[in-house]
CSV table of C-alpha atoms (C1' of nucleotides) in Angstrom, one decimal:
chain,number,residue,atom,x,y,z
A,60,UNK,CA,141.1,1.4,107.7
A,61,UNK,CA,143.5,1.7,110.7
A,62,UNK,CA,146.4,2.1,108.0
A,63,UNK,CA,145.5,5.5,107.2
A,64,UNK,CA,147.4,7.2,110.4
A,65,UNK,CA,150.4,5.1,109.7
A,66,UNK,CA,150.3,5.9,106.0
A,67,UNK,CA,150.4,9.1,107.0
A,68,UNK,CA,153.1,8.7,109.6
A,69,UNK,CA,155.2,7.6,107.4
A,70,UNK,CA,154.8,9.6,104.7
A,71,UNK,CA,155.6,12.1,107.3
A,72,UNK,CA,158.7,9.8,108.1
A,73,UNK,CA,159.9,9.5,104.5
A,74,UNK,CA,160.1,13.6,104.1
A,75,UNK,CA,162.2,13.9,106.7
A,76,UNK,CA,164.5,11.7,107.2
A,77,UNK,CA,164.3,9.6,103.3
A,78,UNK,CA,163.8,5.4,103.5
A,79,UNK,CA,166.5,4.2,105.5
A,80,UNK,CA,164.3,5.2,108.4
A,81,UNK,CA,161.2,3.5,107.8
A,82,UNK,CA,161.9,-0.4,108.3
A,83,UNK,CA,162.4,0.6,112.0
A,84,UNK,CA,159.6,2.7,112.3
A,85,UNK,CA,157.0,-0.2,110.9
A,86,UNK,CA,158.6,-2.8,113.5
A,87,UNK,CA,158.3,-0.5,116.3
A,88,UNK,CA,154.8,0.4,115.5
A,89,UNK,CA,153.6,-3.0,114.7
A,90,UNK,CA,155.6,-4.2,117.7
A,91,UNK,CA,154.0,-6.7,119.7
A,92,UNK,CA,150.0,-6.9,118.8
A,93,UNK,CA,147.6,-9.3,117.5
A,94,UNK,CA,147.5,-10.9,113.2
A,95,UNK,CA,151.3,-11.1,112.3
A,96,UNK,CA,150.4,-12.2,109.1
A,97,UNK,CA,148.5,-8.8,108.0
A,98,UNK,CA,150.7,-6.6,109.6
A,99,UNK,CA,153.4,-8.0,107.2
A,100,UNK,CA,151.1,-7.6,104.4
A,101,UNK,CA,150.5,-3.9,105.2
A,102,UNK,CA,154.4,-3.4,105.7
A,103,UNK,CA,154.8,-4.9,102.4
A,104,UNK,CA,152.5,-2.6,100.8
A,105,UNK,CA,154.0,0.3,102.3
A,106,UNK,CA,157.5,-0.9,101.2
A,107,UNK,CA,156.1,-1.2,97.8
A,108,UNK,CA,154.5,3.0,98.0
A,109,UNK,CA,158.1,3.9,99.0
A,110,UNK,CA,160.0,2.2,96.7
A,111,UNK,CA,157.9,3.6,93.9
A,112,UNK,CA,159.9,7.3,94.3
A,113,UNK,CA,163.1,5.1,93.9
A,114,UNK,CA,161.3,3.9,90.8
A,115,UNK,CA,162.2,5.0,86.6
A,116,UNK,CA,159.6,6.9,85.2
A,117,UNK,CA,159.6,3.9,82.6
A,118,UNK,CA,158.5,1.4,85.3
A,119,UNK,CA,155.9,3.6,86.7
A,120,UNK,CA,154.9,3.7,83.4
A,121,UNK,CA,154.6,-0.2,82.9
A,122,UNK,CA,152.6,0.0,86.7
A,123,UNK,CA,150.2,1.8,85.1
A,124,UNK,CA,149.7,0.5,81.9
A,125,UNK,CA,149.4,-3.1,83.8
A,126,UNK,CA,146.9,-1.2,85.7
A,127,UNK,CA,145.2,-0.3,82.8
A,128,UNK,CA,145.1,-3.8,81.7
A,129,UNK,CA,143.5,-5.2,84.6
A,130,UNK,CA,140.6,-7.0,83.8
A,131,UNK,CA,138.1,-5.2,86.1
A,132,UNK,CA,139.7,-2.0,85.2
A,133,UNK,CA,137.1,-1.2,82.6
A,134,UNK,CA,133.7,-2.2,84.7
A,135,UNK,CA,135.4,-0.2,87.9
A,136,UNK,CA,136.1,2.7,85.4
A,137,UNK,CA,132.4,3.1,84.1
A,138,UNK,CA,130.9,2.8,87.2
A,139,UNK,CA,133.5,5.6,88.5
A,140,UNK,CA,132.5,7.7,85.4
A,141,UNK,CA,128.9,7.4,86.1
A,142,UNK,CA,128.9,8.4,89.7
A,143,UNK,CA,131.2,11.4,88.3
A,144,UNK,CA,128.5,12.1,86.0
A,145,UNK,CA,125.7,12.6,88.9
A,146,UNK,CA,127.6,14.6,91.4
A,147,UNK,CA,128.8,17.4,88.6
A,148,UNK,CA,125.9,17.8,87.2
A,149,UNK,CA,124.4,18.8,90.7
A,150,UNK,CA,127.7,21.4,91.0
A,151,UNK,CA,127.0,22.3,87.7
A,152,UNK,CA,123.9,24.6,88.2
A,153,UNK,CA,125.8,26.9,90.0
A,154,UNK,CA,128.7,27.8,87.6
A,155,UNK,CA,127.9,28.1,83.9
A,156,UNK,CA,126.3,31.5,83.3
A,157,UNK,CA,129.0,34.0,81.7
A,158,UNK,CA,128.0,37.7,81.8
A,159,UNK,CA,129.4,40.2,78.9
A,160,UNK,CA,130.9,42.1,81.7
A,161,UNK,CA,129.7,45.4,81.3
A,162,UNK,CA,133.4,47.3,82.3
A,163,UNK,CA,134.9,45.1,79.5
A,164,UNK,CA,132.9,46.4,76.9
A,165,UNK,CA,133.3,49.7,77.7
A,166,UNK,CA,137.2,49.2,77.2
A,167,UNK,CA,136.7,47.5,73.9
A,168,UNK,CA,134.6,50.2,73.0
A,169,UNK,CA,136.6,52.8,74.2
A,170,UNK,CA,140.0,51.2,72.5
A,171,UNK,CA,137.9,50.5,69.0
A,172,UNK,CA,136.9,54.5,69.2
A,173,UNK,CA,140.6,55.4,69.7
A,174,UNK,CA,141.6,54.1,67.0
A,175,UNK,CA,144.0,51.2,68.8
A,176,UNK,CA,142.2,48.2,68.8
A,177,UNK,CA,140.6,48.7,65.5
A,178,UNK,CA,141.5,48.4,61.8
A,179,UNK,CA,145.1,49.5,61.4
A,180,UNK,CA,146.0,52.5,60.1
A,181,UNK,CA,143.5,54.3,57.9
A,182,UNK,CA,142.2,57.2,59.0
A,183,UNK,CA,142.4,56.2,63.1
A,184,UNK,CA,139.6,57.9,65.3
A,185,UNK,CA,137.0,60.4,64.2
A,186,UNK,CA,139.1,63.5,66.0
A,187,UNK,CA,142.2,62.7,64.4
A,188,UNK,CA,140.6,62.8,60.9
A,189,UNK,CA,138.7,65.6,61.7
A,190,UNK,CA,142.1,67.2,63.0
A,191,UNK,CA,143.8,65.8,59.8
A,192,UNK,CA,141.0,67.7,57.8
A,193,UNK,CA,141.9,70.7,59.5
A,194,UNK,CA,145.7,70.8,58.9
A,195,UNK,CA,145.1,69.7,55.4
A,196,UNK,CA,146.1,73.2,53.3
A,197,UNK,CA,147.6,75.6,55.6
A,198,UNK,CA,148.2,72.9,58.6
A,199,UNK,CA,152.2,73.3,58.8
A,200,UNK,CA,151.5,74.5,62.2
A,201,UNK,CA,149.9,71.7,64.0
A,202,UNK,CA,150.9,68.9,61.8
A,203,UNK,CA,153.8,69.0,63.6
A,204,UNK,CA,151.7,67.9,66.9
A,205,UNK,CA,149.5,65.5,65.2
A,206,UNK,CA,152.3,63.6,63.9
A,207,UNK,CA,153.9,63.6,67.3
A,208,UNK,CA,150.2,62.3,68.8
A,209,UNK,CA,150.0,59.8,66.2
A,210,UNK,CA,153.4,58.2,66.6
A,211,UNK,CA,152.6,57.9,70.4
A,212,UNK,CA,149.0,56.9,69.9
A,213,UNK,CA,150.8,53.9,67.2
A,214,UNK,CA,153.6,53.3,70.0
A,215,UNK,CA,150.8,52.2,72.4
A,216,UNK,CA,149.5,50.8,69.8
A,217,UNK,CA,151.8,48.6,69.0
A,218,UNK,CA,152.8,47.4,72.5
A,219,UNK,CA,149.2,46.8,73.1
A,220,UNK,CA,149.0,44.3,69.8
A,221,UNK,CA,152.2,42.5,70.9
A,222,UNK,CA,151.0,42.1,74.9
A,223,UNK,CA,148.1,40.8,73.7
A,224,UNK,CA,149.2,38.3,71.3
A,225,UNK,CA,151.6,37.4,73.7
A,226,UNK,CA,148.8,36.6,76.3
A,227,UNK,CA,147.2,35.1,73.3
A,228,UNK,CA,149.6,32.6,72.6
A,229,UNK,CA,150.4,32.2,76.3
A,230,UNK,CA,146.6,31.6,76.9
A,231,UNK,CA,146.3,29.0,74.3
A,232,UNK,CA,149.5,27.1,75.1
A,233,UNK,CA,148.3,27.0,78.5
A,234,UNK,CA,144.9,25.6,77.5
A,235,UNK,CA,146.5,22.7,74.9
A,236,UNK,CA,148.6,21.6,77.9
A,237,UNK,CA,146.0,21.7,80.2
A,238,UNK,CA,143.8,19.9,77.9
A,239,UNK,CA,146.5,17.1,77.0
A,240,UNK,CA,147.1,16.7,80.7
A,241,UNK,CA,143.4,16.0,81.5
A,242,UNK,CA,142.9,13.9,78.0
A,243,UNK,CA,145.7,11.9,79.4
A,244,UNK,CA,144.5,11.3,83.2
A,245,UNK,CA,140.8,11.0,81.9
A,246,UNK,CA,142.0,7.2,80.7
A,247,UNK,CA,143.0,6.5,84.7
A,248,UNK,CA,140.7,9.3,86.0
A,249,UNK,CA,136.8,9.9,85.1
A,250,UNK,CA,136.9,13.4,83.6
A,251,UNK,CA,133.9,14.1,81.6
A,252,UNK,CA,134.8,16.4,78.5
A,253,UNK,CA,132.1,18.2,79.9
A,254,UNK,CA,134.5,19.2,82.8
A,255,UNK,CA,137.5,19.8,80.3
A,256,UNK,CA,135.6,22.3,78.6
A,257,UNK,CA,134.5,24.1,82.0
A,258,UNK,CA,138.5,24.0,83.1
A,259,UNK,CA,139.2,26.0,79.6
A,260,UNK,CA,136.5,28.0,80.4
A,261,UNK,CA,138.3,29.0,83.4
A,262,UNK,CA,141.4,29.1,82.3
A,263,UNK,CA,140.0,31.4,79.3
A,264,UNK,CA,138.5,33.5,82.2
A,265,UNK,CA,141.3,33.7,84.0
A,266,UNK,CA,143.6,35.1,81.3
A,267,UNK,CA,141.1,37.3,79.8
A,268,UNK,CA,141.0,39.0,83.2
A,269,UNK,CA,144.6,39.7,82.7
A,270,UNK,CA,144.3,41.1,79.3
A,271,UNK,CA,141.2,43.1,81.0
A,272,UNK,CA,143.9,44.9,83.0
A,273,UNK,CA,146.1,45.7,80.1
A,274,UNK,CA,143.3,47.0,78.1
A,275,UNK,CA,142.4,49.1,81.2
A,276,UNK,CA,146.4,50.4,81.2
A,277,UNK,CA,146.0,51.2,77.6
A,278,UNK,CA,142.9,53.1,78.0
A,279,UNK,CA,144.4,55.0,80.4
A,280,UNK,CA,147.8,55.5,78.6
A,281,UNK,CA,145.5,57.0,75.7
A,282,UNK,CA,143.7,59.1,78.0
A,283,UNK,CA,146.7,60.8,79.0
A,284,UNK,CA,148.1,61.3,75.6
A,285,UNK,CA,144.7,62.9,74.9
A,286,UNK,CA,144.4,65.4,77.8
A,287,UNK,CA,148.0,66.2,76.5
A,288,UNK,CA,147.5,66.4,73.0
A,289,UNK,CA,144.1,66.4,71.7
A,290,UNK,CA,142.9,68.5,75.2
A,291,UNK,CA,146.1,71.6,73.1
A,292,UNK,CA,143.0,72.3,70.9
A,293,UNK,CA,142.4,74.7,73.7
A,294,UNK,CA,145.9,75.8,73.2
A,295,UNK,CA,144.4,77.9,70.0
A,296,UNK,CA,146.3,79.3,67.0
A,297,UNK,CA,145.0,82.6,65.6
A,298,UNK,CA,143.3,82.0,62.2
A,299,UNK,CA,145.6,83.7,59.7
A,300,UNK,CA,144.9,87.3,58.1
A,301,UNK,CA,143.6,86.2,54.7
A,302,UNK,CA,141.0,84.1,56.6
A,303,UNK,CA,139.8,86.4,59.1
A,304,UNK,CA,139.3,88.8,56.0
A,305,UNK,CA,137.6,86.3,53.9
A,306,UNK,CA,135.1,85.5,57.4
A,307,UNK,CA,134.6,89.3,58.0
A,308,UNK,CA,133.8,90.2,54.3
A,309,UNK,CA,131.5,87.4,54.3
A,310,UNK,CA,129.9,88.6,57.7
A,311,UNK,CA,129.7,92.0,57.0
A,312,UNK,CA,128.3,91.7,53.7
A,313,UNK,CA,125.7,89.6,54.7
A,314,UNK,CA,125.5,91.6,58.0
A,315,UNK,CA,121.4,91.2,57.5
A,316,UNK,CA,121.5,87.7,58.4
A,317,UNK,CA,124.7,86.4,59.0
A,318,UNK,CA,124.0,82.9,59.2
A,319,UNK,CA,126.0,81.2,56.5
A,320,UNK,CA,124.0,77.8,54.8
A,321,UNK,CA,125.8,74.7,55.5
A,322,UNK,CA,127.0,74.8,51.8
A,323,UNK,CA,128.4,78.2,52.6
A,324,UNK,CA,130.4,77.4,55.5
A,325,UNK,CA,131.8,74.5,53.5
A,326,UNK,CA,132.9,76.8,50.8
A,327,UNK,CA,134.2,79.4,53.3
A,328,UNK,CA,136.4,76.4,55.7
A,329,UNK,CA,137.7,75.7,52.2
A,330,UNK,CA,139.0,79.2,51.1
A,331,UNK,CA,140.2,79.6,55.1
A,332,UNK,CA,142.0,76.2,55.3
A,333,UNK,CA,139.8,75.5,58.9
A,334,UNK,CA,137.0,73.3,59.7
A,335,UNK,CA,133.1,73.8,59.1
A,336,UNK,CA,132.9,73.5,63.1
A,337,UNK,CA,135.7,76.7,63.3
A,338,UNK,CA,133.5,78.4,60.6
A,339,UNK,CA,130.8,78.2,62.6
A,340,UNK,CA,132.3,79.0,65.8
A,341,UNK,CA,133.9,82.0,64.3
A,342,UNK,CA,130.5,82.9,63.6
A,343,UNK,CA,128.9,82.2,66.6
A,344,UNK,CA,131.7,84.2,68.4
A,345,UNK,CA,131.2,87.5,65.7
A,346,UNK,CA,127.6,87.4,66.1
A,347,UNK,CA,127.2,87.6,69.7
A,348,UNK,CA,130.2,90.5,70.3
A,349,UNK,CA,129.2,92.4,66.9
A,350,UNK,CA,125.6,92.4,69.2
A,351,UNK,CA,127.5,92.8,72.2
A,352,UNK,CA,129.5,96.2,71.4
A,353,UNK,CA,127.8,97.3,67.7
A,354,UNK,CA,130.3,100.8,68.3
A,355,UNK,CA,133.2,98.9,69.0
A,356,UNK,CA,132.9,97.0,65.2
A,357,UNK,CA,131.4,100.3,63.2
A,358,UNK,CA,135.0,101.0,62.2
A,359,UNK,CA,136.0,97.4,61.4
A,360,UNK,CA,132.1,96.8,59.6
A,361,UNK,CA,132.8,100.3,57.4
A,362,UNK,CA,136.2,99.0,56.3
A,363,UNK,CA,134.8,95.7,54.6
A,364,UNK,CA,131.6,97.2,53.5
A,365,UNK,CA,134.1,99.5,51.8
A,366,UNK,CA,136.1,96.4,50.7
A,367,UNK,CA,133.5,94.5,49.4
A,368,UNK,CA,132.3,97.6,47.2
A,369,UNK,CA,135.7,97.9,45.9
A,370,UNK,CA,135.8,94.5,44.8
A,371,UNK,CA,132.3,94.7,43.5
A,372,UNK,CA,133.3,97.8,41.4
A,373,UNK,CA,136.5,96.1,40.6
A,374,UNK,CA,134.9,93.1,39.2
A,375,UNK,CA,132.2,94.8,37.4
A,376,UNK,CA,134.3,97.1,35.7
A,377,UNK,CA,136.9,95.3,35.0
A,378,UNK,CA,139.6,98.2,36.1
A,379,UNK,CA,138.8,100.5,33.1
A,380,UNK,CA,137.8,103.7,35.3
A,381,UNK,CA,139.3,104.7,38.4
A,382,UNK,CA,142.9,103.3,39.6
A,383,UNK,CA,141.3,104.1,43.2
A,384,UNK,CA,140.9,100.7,44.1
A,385,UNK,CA,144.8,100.4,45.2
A,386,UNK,CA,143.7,102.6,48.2
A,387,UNK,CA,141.1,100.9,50.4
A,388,UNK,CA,142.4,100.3,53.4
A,389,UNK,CA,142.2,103.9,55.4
A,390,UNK,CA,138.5,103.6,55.0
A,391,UNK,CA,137.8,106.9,56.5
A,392,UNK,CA,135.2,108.3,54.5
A,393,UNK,CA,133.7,105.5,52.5
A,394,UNK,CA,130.1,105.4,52.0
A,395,UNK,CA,129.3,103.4,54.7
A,396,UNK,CA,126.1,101.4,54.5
A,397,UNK,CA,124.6,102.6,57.7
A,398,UNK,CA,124.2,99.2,59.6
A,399,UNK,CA,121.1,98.9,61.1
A,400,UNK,CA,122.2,97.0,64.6
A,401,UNK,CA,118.9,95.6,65.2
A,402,UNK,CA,118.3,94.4,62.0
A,403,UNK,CA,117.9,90.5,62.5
A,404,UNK,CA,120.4,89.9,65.6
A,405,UNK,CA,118.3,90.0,68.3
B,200,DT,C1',152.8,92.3,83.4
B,201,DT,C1',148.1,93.4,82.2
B,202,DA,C1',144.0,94.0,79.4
B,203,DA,C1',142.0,93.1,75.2
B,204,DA,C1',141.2,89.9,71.5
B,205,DT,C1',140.1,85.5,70.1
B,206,DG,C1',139.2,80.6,69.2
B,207,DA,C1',137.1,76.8,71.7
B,208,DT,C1',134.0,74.7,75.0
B,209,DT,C1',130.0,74.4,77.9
B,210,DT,C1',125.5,75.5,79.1
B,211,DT,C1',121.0,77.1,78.1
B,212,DC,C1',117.1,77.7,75.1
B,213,DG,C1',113.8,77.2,71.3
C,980,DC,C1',120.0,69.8,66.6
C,981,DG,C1',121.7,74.6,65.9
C,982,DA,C1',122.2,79.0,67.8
C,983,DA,C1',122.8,82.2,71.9
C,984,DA,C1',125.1,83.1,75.9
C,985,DA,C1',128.4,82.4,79.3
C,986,DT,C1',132.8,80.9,80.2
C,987,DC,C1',137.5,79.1,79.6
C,988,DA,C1',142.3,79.4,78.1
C,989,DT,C1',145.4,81.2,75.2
C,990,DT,C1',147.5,84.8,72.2
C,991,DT,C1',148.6,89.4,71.2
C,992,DA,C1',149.1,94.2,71.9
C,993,DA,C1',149.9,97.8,75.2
DNA sequence: TTAAATGATTTTCG
DNA sequence: CGAAAATCATTTAA
């Protein structure tokens, strides 16, 4: 036992100052004391430790195999393995249990909704279809910023597939090298697969942590684009003429209950090139300022009453009568159908 | 530059 | 949930 501080002491020897100073160090410390005959055997034993750094790889090799050989090699082994087996299973109670990781989720979630994680291409996230649906006829306008979202969304997109195949790759090299390393030392060393599989567990935890962070700079890179792209809804466009007409004629004809069906909003988004949600907004926003200031619309209200009954006439008759029809736009004195305000808006 | 108009969003209510 | 009401943010007309 008393080699240990020498061992040490000449390990600490060796650093320094390399071999050349160690046969003078083992003299002076074994100088002048009791059993000759063991002291040499230790210095023997040390010469051997240093001269193994002088050694080939190939002889270390042949050490070990020889090692491996030995006769009580195998017995020693076993009974190494089994005490192995006892103490990690008492450290193993307190590792083990792997929670989802709520934060995690939420990022998958949140990239899946996106439209970056998920299925490529297609039709992306919910808003962008929706937004799709809404520049579908008439869209020249926004198209333009849609496109412009979607290459960026597909530019993060992209990096984010790559980084994470990268880390992928990365993660699994890692593991196979780790796992040949311990495969190899478990001949020399008692490694249970048990603990192999823990070690890729942690190395799996480990990485997945890092991709954690890159999913959380993706989400965050999409967030950005969002509050400056998706958030220009706010940035409005006027609806065109022809469907603010086609809305008013509706709502004033049906000024009685101005609530369109669902069927009728459809048809209506349709002819106006918008969405049913626009429809509906659009009627949302007529029926509370028609209520609001009833004087303010009486002029607007007589001109499509007037319109409508035109078109009524028109279609009925077909044209043969009057040629007045080419003149309803001044609307002045058109028998206007007295709106009740308080008919149904309350 | 300002006020009105207007489409969208948020909050409240049945 | 859908509509009313309040509010926001932008566009347009003055």
């Amino acid at each position: 036992m008393d080699e240990q501080p020498r061992l040490m002491h000449s390990h600490a020897g060796v650093g320094m100052t390399g071999h050349p100073g160690l046969p003078q160090h083992m003299q002076e410390g074994a100088g002048g004391a009791d059993g000759d005959g063991r002291k040499q055997d230790i210095g023997d034993i040390l010469q051997q430790i240093m001269t193994i750094t002088d050694q080939s790889l190939d002889e270390a090799q042949a050490r070990k195999h020889a090692l491996n050989c030995h006769r009580m090699k195998p017995a020693l082994f076993n009974v190494l393995c089994e005490i192995k087996e006892k103490t990690v299973l008492s450290i193993r109670g307190a590792q083990e249990e792997e929670p989802p990781d709520a934060q995690l989720m939420r990022l998958d979630n949140m990239l899946l909704a996106e439209g970056v994680s998920g299925p490529e291409k297609g039709g992306g996230s919910a808003a962008a279809a929706a937004a799709a649906a809404a520049s579908g006829g008439a869209g020249a306008d926004n198209s333009a910023e849609h496109s412009d979202y979607r290459a960026k969304l597909s530019q993060i997109r992209q990096i984010y597939h790559t980084e994470l195949e990268k880390y992928e790759q990365a993660c699994n090299e890692f593991t196979t090298h780790v796992m040949n390393l311990l495969r190899e030392q478990s001949r020399t060393r008692p490694i249970s697969p048990k603990e192999i599989e823990r070690m890729v567990s942690i190395i799996h935890r480990k990485f997945s942590s890092i991709q954690m962070q890159l999913k959380q700079s993706t989400c965050e890179a999409v967030m950005i684009l969002r509050s400056r792209f998706l958030d220009a809804r706010r940035k409005r466009r006027n609806f065109n003429k022809q469907a603010t007409e086609i809305l008013n004629e509706y709502f004033y004809s049906h000024l009685s209950n101005p609530y369109p069906s669902e069927e009728a909003k459809e048809e209506l988004a349709k002819k106006c090139s918008i969405t049913v949600s626009q429809v509906s907004n659009w009627f949302g926003n007529k029926r509370i300022r028609y209520k609001k200031n009833i004087g303010k619309f009486q002029e607007e209200a007589n001109m499509y009453a007037a319109k409508t009954a035109v078109n009524a006439a028109n279609v009925s008759s077909h044209g043969s009568q009057a040629n007045s029809p080419s003149t309803p736009n001044s609307a002045g004195g058109y028998p206007s159908p007295c709106y009740q305000p308080d008919r149904r808006i309350q």
